[in-house]
Amino acid sequence: MKRLFLTGLLMLLPIALLEAQVTVSTVTPQAFNGSGGVVVNANGEVFVGDFGATLGNANGTTVKKINLADGSVSVFASGLSGASGNAFDSQGNLYQSNIAGNRISKIDPSGNVTTFATSGIFSPVGIAIGAGDTVYVANCGNGTIRKIAPDGTSMPFASGSLFSCPNGLTIDNDGNLYTANFNNGNVIKIEPDGTASLFATIPGGNNGHLTFANNRLYVVGRCNNRIYEVSMSGDVSWLAGSGQRGNTDGPASSASFSIPNGIAASPDGSVLYVNDAVPLGGGCFQGALNQVVLRKISLSPTGIERINDEIPDGFSLEQNYPNPFNPSTLIRFQLPTTSNVRLTVFDLTGKEVATIVDQNLAAGTHEVRFNAENLPSGVYFYRLSTELNNKIRRMILMK
């Protein structure tokens, strides 16, 4: 009886029409030297390598750590030589490319730097970590991908005419690598056996780095000052950036970037971090790369994924997983017909605290991640509603 009363109460509440937006904001109030790769560890901490002053002067020697609470910047590691791409292994070690030093450094969680690999390394940029902490490296200098075992043994993995200064490097859930060419707009897919193929082409003809999250790629269009989203079928769509060079915050369509380069996703995929040059002159090849600010792209909703296009027997809303959760959880639901869908969250007082989905979706099984980072611990209710159906479930946020 109590559940029926609560359900009825929630169904009578007015629903605010909140527009789901991608927004851009600046994390660091002060600019710093950090023109290389951006990476996020398993705890959600952000690190930025310093490539150097310009493309022709890769003189950066440090990796910075960003305090997301106040935007302050500190030196995490030093003694590098053009700190470009980077990635964390399962033990919390950071692998850092040295584009000017032709080596890969291993940085332990305390910031101590040792040389990990030099064999076959030529102007390295992107790094990705595969199964068993295997390290993959994109060599811009000779257009190859190297595979490095945990003991530092380096071997060829992929090469060919498709690679034109492979820049960023990332890996998906199935072990496929993706690299973004610096010399053109192409994104190349490399299968686990080393077979390479053209996957997508990003507008602008000059890519920065890329990252995999929310079952898609996010790619930096460096020279055209935009960020793009690429589906796993290779479809390219604009995500953020007006195309006008600048450091303006705001909604995706009006926010501006200035020679963005590195990109990394938060562990739950709700946020992207991008480093962005403060100087606005000189062009994307001749201009100054330092100093930079760290930009934050907030994704709302976080990647609605249609995981099954088979038509279900009926309308249903599954229990979120995990539950209890902190701070994000997955919500799955089934639609028997194409519907205008709203997925909203309420607190115990019946107040709406979040709109997760508000759009038309095709029939099938869908999954979306809800990030409750800004909500206090407690009991919440999430409601799925269409033109014909409503369903409510309970979830617990424990911080």
mmCIF file with all atom_site columns, C-alpha atoms in Angstrom, residues 42-43 267-268 320-330 369-378 380 395-399:
data_model
loop_
_atom_site.group_PDB
_atom_site.id
_atom_site.type_symbol
_atom_site.label_atom_id
_atom_site.label_alt_id
_atom_site.label_comp_id
_atom_site.label_asym_id
_atom_site.label_entity_id
_atom_site.label_seq_id
_atom_site.pdbx_PDB_ins_code
_atom_site.Cartn_x
_atom_site.Cartn_y
_atom_site.Cartn_z
_atom_site.occupancy
_atom_site.B_iso_or_equiv
_atom_site.pdbx_formal_charge
_atom_site.auth_seq_id
_atom_site.auth_comp_id
_atom_site.auth_asym_id
_atom_site.auth_atom_id
_atom_site.pdbx_PDB_model_num
ATOM 1  C CA . ALA A 1 42  ? 41.389 4.615  -11.573 1.00 0.00 ? 42  ALA A CA 1
ATOM 2  C CA . ASN A 1 43  ? 40.695 7.051  -8.721  1.00 0.00 ? 43  ASN A CA 1
ATOM 3  C CA . PRO A 1 267 ? 36.302 6.417  -14.805 1.00 0.00 ? 267 PRO A CA 1
ATOM 4  C CA . ASP A 1 268 ? 32.507 6.551  -15.143 1.00 0.00 ? 268 ASP A CA 1
ATOM 5  C CA . ASN A 1 320 ? 20.111 -0.405 -11.327 1.00 0.00 ? 320 ASN A CA 1
ATOM 6  C CA . TYR A 1 321 ? 23.536 -2.018 -10.974 1.00 0.00 ? 321 TYR A CA 1
ATOM 7  C CA . PRO A 1 322 ? 25.448 -1.741 -8.750  1.00 0.00 ? 322 PRO A CA 1
ATOM 8  C CA . ASN A 1 323 ? 23.042 -0.933 -5.956  1.00 0.00 ? 323 ASN A CA 1
ATOM 9  C CA . PRO A 1 324 ? 24.015 0.550  -3.527  1.00 0.00 ? 324 PRO A CA 1
ATOM 10 C CA . PHE A 1 325 ? 26.362 2.642  -5.692  1.00 0.00 ? 325 PHE A CA 1
ATOM 11 C CA . ASN A 1 326 ? 28.980 5.419  -5.478  1.00 0.00 ? 326 ASN A CA 1
ATOM 12 C CA . PRO A 1 327 ? 28.895 7.668  -7.446  1.00 0.00 ? 327 PRO A CA 1
ATOM 13 C CA . SER A 1 328 ? 27.578 6.091  -10.674 1.00 0.00 ? 328 SER A CA 1
ATOM 14 C CA . THR A 1 329 ? 25.320 3.224  -11.624 1.00 0.00 ? 329 THR A CA 1
ATOM 15 C CA . LEU A 1 330 ? 23.910 1.594  -14.770 1.00 0.00 ? 330 LEU A CA 1
ATOM 16 C CA . ARG A 1 369 ? 24.935 5.449  -16.749 1.00 0.00 ? 369 ARG A CA 1
ATOM 17 C CA . PHE A 1 370 ? 23.700 7.792  -14.018 1.00 0.00 ? 370 PHE A CA 1
ATOM 18 C CA . ASN A 1 371 ? 26.362 9.851  -12.231 1.00 0.00 ? 371 ASN A CA 1
ATOM 19 C CA . ALA A 1 372 ? 25.285 11.061 -8.763  1.00 0.00 ? 372 ALA A CA 1
ATOM 20 C CA . GLU A 1 373 ? 28.576 12.787 -7.942  1.00 0.00 ? 373 GLU A CA 1
ATOM 21 C CA . ASN A 1 374 ? 26.798 15.989 -6.904  1.00 0.00 ? 374 ASN A CA 1
ATOM 22 C CA . LEU A 1 375 ? 24.070 14.335 -4.786  1.00 0.00 ? 375 LEU A CA 1
ATOM 23 C CA . PRO A 1 376 ? 24.254 13.434 -1.082  1.00 0.00 ? 376 PRO A CA 1
ATOM 24 C CA . SER A 1 377 ? 24.009 9.868  0.160   1.00 0.00 ? 377 SER A CA 1
ATOM 25 C CA . GLY A 1 378 ? 20.483 8.557  0.550   1.00 0.00 ? 378 GLY A CA 1
ATOM 26 C CA . TYR A 1 380 ? 16.365 7.830  -4.416  1.00 0.00 ? 380 TYR A CA 1
ATOM 27 C CA . MET A 1 395 ? 18.155 2.912  -5.509  1.00 0.00 ? 395 MET A CA 1
ATOM 28 C CA . ILE A 1 396 ? 20.624 3.756  -2.756  1.00 0.00 ? 396 ILE A CA 1
ATOM 29 C CA . LEU A 1 397 ? 23.567 6.149  -3.033  1.00 0.00 ? 397 LEU A CA 1
ATOM 30 C CA . MET A 1 398 ? 26.259 5.452  -0.403  1.00 0.00 ? 398 MET A CA 1
ATOM 31 C CA . LYS A 1 399 ? 29.277 7.791  -0.311  1.00 0.00 ? 399 LYS A CA 1
#
